[in-house]
PDB file of C-alpha atoms and ligand atoms in Angstrom:
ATOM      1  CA  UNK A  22     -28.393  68.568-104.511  1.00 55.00           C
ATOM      2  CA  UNK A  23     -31.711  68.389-107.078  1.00 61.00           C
ATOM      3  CA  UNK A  24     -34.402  71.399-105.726  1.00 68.00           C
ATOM      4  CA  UNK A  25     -37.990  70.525-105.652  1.00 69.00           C
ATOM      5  CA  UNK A  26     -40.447  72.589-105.790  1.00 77.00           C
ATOM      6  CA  UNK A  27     -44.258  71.886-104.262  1.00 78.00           C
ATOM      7  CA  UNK A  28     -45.754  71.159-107.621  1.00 81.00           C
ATOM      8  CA  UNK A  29     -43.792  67.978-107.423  1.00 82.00           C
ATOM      9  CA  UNK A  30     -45.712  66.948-104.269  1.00 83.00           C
ATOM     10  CA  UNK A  31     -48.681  67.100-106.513  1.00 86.00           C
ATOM     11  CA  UNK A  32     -48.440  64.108-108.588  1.00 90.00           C
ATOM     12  CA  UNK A  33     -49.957  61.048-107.813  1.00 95.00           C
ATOM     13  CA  UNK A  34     -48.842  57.082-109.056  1.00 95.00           C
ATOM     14  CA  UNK A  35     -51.321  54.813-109.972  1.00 93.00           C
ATOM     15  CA  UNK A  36     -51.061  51.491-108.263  1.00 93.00           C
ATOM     16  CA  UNK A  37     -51.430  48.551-110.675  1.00 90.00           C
ATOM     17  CA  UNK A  38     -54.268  46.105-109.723  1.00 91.00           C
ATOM     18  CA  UNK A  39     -52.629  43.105-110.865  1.00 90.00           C
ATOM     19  CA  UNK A  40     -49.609  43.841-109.261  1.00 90.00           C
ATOM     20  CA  UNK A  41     -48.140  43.727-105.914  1.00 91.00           C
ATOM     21  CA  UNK A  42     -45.808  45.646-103.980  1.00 96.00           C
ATOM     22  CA  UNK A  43     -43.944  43.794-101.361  1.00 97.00           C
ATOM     23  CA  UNK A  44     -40.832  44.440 -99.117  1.00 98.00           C
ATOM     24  CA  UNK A  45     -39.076  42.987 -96.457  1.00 98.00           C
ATOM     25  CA  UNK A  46     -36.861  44.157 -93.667  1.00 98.00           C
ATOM     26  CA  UNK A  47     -34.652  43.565 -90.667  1.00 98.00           C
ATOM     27  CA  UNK A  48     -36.064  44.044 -87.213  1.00 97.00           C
ATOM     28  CA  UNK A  49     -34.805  47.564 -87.112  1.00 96.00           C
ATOM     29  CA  UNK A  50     -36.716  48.158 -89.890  1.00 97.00           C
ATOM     30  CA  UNK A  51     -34.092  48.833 -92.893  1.00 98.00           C
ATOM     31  CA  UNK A  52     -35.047  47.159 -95.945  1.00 98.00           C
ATOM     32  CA  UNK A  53     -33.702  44.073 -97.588  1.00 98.00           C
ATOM     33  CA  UNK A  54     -35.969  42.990-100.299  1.00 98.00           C
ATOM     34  CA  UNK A  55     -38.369  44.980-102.637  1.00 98.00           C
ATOM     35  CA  UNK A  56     -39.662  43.691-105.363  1.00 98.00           C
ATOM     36  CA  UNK A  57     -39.762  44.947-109.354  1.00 97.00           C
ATOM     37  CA  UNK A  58     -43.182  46.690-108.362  1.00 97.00           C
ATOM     38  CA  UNK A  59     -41.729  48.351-105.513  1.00 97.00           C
ATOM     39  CA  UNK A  60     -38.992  50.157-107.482  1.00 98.00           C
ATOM     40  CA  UNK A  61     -41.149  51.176-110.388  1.00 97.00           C
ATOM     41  CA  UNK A  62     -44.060  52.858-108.129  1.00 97.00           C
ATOM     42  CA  UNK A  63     -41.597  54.238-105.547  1.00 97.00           C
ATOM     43  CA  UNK A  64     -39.054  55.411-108.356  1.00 96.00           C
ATOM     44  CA  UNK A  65     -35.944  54.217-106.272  1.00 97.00           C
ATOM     45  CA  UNK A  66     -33.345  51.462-108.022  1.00 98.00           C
ATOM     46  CA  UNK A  67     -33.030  48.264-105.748  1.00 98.00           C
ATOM     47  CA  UNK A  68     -29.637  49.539-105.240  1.00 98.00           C
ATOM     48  CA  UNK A  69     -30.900  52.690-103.477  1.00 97.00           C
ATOM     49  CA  UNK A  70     -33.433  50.968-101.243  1.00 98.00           C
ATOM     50  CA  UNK A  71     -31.644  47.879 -99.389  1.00 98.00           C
ATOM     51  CA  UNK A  72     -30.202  48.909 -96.266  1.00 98.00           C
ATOM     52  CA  UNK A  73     -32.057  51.938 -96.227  1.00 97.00           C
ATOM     53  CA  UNK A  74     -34.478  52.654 -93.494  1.00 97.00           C
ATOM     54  CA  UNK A  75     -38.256  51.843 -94.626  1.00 97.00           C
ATOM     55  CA  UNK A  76     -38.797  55.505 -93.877  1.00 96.00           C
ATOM     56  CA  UNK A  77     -37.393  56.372 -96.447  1.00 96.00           C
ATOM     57  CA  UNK A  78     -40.877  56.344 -98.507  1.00 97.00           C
ATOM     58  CA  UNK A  79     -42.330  58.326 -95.201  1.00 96.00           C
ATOM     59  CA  UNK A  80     -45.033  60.891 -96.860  1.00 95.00           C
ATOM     60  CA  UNK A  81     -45.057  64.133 -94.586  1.00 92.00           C
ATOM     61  CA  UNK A  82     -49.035  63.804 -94.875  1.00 94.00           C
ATOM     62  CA  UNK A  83     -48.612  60.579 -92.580  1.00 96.00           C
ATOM     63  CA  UNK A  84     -49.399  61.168 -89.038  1.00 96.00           C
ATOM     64  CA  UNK A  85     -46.769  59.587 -87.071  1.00 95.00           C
ATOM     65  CA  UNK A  86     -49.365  57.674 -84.266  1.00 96.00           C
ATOM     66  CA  UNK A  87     -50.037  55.430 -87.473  1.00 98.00           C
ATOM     67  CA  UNK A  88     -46.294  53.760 -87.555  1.00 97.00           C
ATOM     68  CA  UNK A  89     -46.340  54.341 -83.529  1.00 97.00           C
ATOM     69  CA  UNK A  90     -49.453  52.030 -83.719  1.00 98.00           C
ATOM     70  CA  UNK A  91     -47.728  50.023 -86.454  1.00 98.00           C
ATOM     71  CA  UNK A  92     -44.545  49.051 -84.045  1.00 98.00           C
ATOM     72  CA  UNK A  93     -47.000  48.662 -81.196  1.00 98.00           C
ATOM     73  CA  UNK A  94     -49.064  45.750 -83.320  1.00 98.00           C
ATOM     74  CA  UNK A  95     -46.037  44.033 -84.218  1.00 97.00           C
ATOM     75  CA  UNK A  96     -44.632  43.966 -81.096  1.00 96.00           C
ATOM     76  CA  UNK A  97     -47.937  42.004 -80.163  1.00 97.00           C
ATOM     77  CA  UNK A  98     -46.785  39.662 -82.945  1.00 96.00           C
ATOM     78  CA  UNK A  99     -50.141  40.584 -84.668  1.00 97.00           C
ATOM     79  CA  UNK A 100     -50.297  41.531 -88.341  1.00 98.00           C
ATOM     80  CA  UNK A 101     -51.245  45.308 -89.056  1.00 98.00           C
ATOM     81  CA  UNK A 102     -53.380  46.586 -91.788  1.00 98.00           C
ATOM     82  CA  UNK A 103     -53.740  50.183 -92.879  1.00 98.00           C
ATOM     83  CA  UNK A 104     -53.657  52.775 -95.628  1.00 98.00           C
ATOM     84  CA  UNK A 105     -50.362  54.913 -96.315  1.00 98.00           C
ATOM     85  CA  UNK A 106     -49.482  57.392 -98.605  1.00 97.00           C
ATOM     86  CA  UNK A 107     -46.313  56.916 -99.634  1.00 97.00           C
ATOM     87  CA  UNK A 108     -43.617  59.318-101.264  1.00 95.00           C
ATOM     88  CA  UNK A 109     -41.993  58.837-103.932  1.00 96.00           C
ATOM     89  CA  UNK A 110     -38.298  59.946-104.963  1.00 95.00           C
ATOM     90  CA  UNK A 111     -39.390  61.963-107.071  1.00 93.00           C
ATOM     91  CA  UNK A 112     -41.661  63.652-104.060  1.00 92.00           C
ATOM     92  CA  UNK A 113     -44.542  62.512-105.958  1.00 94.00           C
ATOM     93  CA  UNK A 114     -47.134  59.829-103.966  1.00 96.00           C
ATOM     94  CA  UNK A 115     -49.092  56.414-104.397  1.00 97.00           C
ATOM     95  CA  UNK A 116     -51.843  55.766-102.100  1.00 98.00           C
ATOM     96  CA  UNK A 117     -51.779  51.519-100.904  1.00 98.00           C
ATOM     97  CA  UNK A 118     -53.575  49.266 -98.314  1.00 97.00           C
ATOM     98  CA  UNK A 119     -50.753  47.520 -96.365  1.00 98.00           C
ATOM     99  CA  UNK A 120     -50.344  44.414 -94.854  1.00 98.00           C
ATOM    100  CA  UNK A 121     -47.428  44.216 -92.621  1.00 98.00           C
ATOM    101  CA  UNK A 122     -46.803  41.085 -90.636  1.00 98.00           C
ATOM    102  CA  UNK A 123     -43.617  39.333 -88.534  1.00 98.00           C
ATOM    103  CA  UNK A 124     -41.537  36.677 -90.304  1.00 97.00           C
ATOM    104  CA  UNK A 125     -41.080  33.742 -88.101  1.00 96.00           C
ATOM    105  CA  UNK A 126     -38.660  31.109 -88.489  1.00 96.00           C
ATOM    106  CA  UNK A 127     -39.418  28.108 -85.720  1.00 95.00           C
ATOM    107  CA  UNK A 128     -41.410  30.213 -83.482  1.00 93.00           C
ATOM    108  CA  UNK A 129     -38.309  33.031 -83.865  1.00 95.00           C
ATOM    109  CA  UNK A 130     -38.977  36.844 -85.397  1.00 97.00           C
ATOM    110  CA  UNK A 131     -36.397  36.830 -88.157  1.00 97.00           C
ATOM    111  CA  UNK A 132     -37.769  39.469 -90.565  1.00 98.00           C
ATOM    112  CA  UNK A 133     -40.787  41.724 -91.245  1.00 98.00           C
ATOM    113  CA  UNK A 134     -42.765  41.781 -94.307  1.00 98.00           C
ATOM    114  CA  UNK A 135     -45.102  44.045 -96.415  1.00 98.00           C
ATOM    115  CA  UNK A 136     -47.747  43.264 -99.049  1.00 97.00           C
ATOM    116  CA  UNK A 137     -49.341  46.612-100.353  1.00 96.00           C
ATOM    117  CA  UNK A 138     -52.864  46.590-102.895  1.00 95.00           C
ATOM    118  CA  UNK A 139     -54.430  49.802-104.326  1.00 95.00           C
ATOM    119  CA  UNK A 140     -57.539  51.601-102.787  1.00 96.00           C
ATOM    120  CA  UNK A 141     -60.221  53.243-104.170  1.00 96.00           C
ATOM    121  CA  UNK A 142     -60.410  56.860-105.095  1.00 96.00           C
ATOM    122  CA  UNK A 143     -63.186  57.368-102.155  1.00 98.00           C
ATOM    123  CA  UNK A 144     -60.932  55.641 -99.336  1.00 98.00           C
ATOM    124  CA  UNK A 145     -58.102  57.555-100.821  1.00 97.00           C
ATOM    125  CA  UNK A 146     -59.662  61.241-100.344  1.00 97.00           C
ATOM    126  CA  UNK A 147     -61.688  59.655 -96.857  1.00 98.00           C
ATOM    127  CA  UNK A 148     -57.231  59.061 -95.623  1.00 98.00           C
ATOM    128  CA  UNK A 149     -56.276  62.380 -96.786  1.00 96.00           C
ATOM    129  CA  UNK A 150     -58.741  64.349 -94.877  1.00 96.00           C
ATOM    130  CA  UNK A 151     -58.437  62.007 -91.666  1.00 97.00           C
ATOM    131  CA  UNK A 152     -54.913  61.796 -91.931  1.00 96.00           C
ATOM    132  CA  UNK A 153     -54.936  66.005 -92.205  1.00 94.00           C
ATOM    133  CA  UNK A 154     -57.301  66.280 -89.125  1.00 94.00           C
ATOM    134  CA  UNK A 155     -55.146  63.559 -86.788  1.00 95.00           C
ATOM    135  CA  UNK A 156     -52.072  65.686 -87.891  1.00 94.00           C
ATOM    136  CA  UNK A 157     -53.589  68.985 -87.169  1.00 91.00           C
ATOM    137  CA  UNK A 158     -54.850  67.778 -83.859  1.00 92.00           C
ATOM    138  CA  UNK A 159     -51.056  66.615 -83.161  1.00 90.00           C
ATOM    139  CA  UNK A 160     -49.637  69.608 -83.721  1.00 87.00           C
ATOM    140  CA  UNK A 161     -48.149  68.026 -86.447  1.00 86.00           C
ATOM    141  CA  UNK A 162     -46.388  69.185 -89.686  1.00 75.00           C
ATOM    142  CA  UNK A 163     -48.998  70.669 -92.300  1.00 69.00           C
ATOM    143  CA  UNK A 164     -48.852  70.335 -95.852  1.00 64.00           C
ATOM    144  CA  UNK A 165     -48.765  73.905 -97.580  1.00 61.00           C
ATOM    145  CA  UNK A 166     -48.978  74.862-101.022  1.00 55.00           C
ATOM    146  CA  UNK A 167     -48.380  78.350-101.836  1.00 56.00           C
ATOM    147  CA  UNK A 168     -50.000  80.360-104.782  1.00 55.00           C
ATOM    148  CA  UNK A 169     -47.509  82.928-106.241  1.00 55.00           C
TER     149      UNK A 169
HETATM  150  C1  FMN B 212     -42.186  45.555 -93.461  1.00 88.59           C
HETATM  151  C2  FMN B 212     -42.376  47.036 -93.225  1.00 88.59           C
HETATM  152  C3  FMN B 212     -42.863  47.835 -94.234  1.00 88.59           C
HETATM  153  C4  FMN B 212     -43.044  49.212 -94.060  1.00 88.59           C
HETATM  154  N1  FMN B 212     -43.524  49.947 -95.093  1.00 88.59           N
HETATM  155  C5  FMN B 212     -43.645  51.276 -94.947  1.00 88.59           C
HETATM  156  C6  FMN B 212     -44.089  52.083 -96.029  1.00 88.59           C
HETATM  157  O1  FMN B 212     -44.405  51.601 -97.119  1.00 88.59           O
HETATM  158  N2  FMN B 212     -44.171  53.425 -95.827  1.00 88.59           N
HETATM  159  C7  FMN B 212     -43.843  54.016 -94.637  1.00 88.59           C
HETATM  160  O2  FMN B 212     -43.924  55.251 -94.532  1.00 88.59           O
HETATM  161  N3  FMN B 212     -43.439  53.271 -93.587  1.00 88.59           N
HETATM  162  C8  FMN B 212     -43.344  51.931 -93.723  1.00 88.59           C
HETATM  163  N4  FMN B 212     -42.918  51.185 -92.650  1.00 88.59           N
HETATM  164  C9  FMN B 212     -42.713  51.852 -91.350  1.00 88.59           C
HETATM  165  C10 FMN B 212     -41.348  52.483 -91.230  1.00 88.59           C
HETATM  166  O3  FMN B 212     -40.439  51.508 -90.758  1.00 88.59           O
HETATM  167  C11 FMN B 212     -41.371  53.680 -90.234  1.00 88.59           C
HETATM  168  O4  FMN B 212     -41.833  53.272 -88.988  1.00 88.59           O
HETATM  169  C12 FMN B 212     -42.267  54.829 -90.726  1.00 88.59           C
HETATM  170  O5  FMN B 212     -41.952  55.179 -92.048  1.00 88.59           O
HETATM  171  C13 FMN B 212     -42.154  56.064 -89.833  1.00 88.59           C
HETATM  172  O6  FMN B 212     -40.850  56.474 -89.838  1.00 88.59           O
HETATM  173  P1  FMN B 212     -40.226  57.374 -88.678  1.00 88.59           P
HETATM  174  O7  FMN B 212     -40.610  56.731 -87.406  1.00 88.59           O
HETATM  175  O8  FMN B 212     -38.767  57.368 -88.929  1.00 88.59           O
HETATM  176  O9  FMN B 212     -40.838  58.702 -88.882  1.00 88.59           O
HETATM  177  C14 FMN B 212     -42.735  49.795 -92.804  1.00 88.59           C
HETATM  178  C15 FMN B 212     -42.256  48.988 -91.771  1.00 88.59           C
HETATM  179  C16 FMN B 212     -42.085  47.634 -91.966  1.00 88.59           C
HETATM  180  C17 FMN B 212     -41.594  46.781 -90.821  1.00 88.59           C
END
């Protein structure tokens, strides 16, 4: 198994403007489409990402009452909008806005999709500190860095 260290945690993607990054999955939430985008930002092969759960791009610094209120929205067959920092397989990150809606096929939920966009710099550091604090007050994981 490759060893990380926390440096690697350090290094942030830039998302393209012209470019999106979309995915799709199955109701249970294991993906089954990502586009070219998707696999360059997140680092993963196609291969490597369909069937596997979307969590699989989970960033430790995301407070989990953001996907809780992500399932909750979609169950209410409403589309949800939010910023997530996302890891990548290398355990770097890329900051995106995403848009995450139901795919209905006559009046049925067949499929869920994602559209992501890059944020600014400001929104990005206004997330990390928010997303720190809602953590924190969770009793949630905390990201450490240690000094040797
Ligand atoms: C279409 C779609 C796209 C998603 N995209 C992401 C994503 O980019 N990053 C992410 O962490 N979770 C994403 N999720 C949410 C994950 O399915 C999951 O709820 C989240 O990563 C938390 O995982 P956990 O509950 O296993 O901790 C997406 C869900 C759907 C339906």
């Amino acid at each position: 198994m490759q060893e990380f260290n926390e440096s690697q945690f350090l290094v942030e993607t830039q998302v393209p403007q012209d470019e999106l990054i979309i995915s799709r999955t199955d109701l249970q939430g294991k993906i089954t489409y990502a586009n070219e985008t998707f696999c360059e930002i997140s680092g993963y092969t196609l291969e490597e990402l369909l069937g596997k759960k979307h969590s699989l791009v989970r960033h430790p610094d995301m407070p989990s009452s953001i996907f809780a209120n992500l399932w909750s929205t979609l169950g209410e067959k409403k589309q949800w909008k939010g910023f997530v920092k996302n890891l990548r397989k290398d355990k770097g990150f890329y900051w995106v806005e995403a848009i995450i809606s139901g795919v209905y096929k006559n009046g049925v939920l067949i499929e869920y999709k994602s559209l992501r966009y890059p944020i600014s710099y400001t929104n990005k550091l206004e997330y990390q500190i928010l997303y720190d604090r809602m953590r924190e007050d969770n009793k949630e994981a905390k990201r450490r860095v240690i000094y040797e």
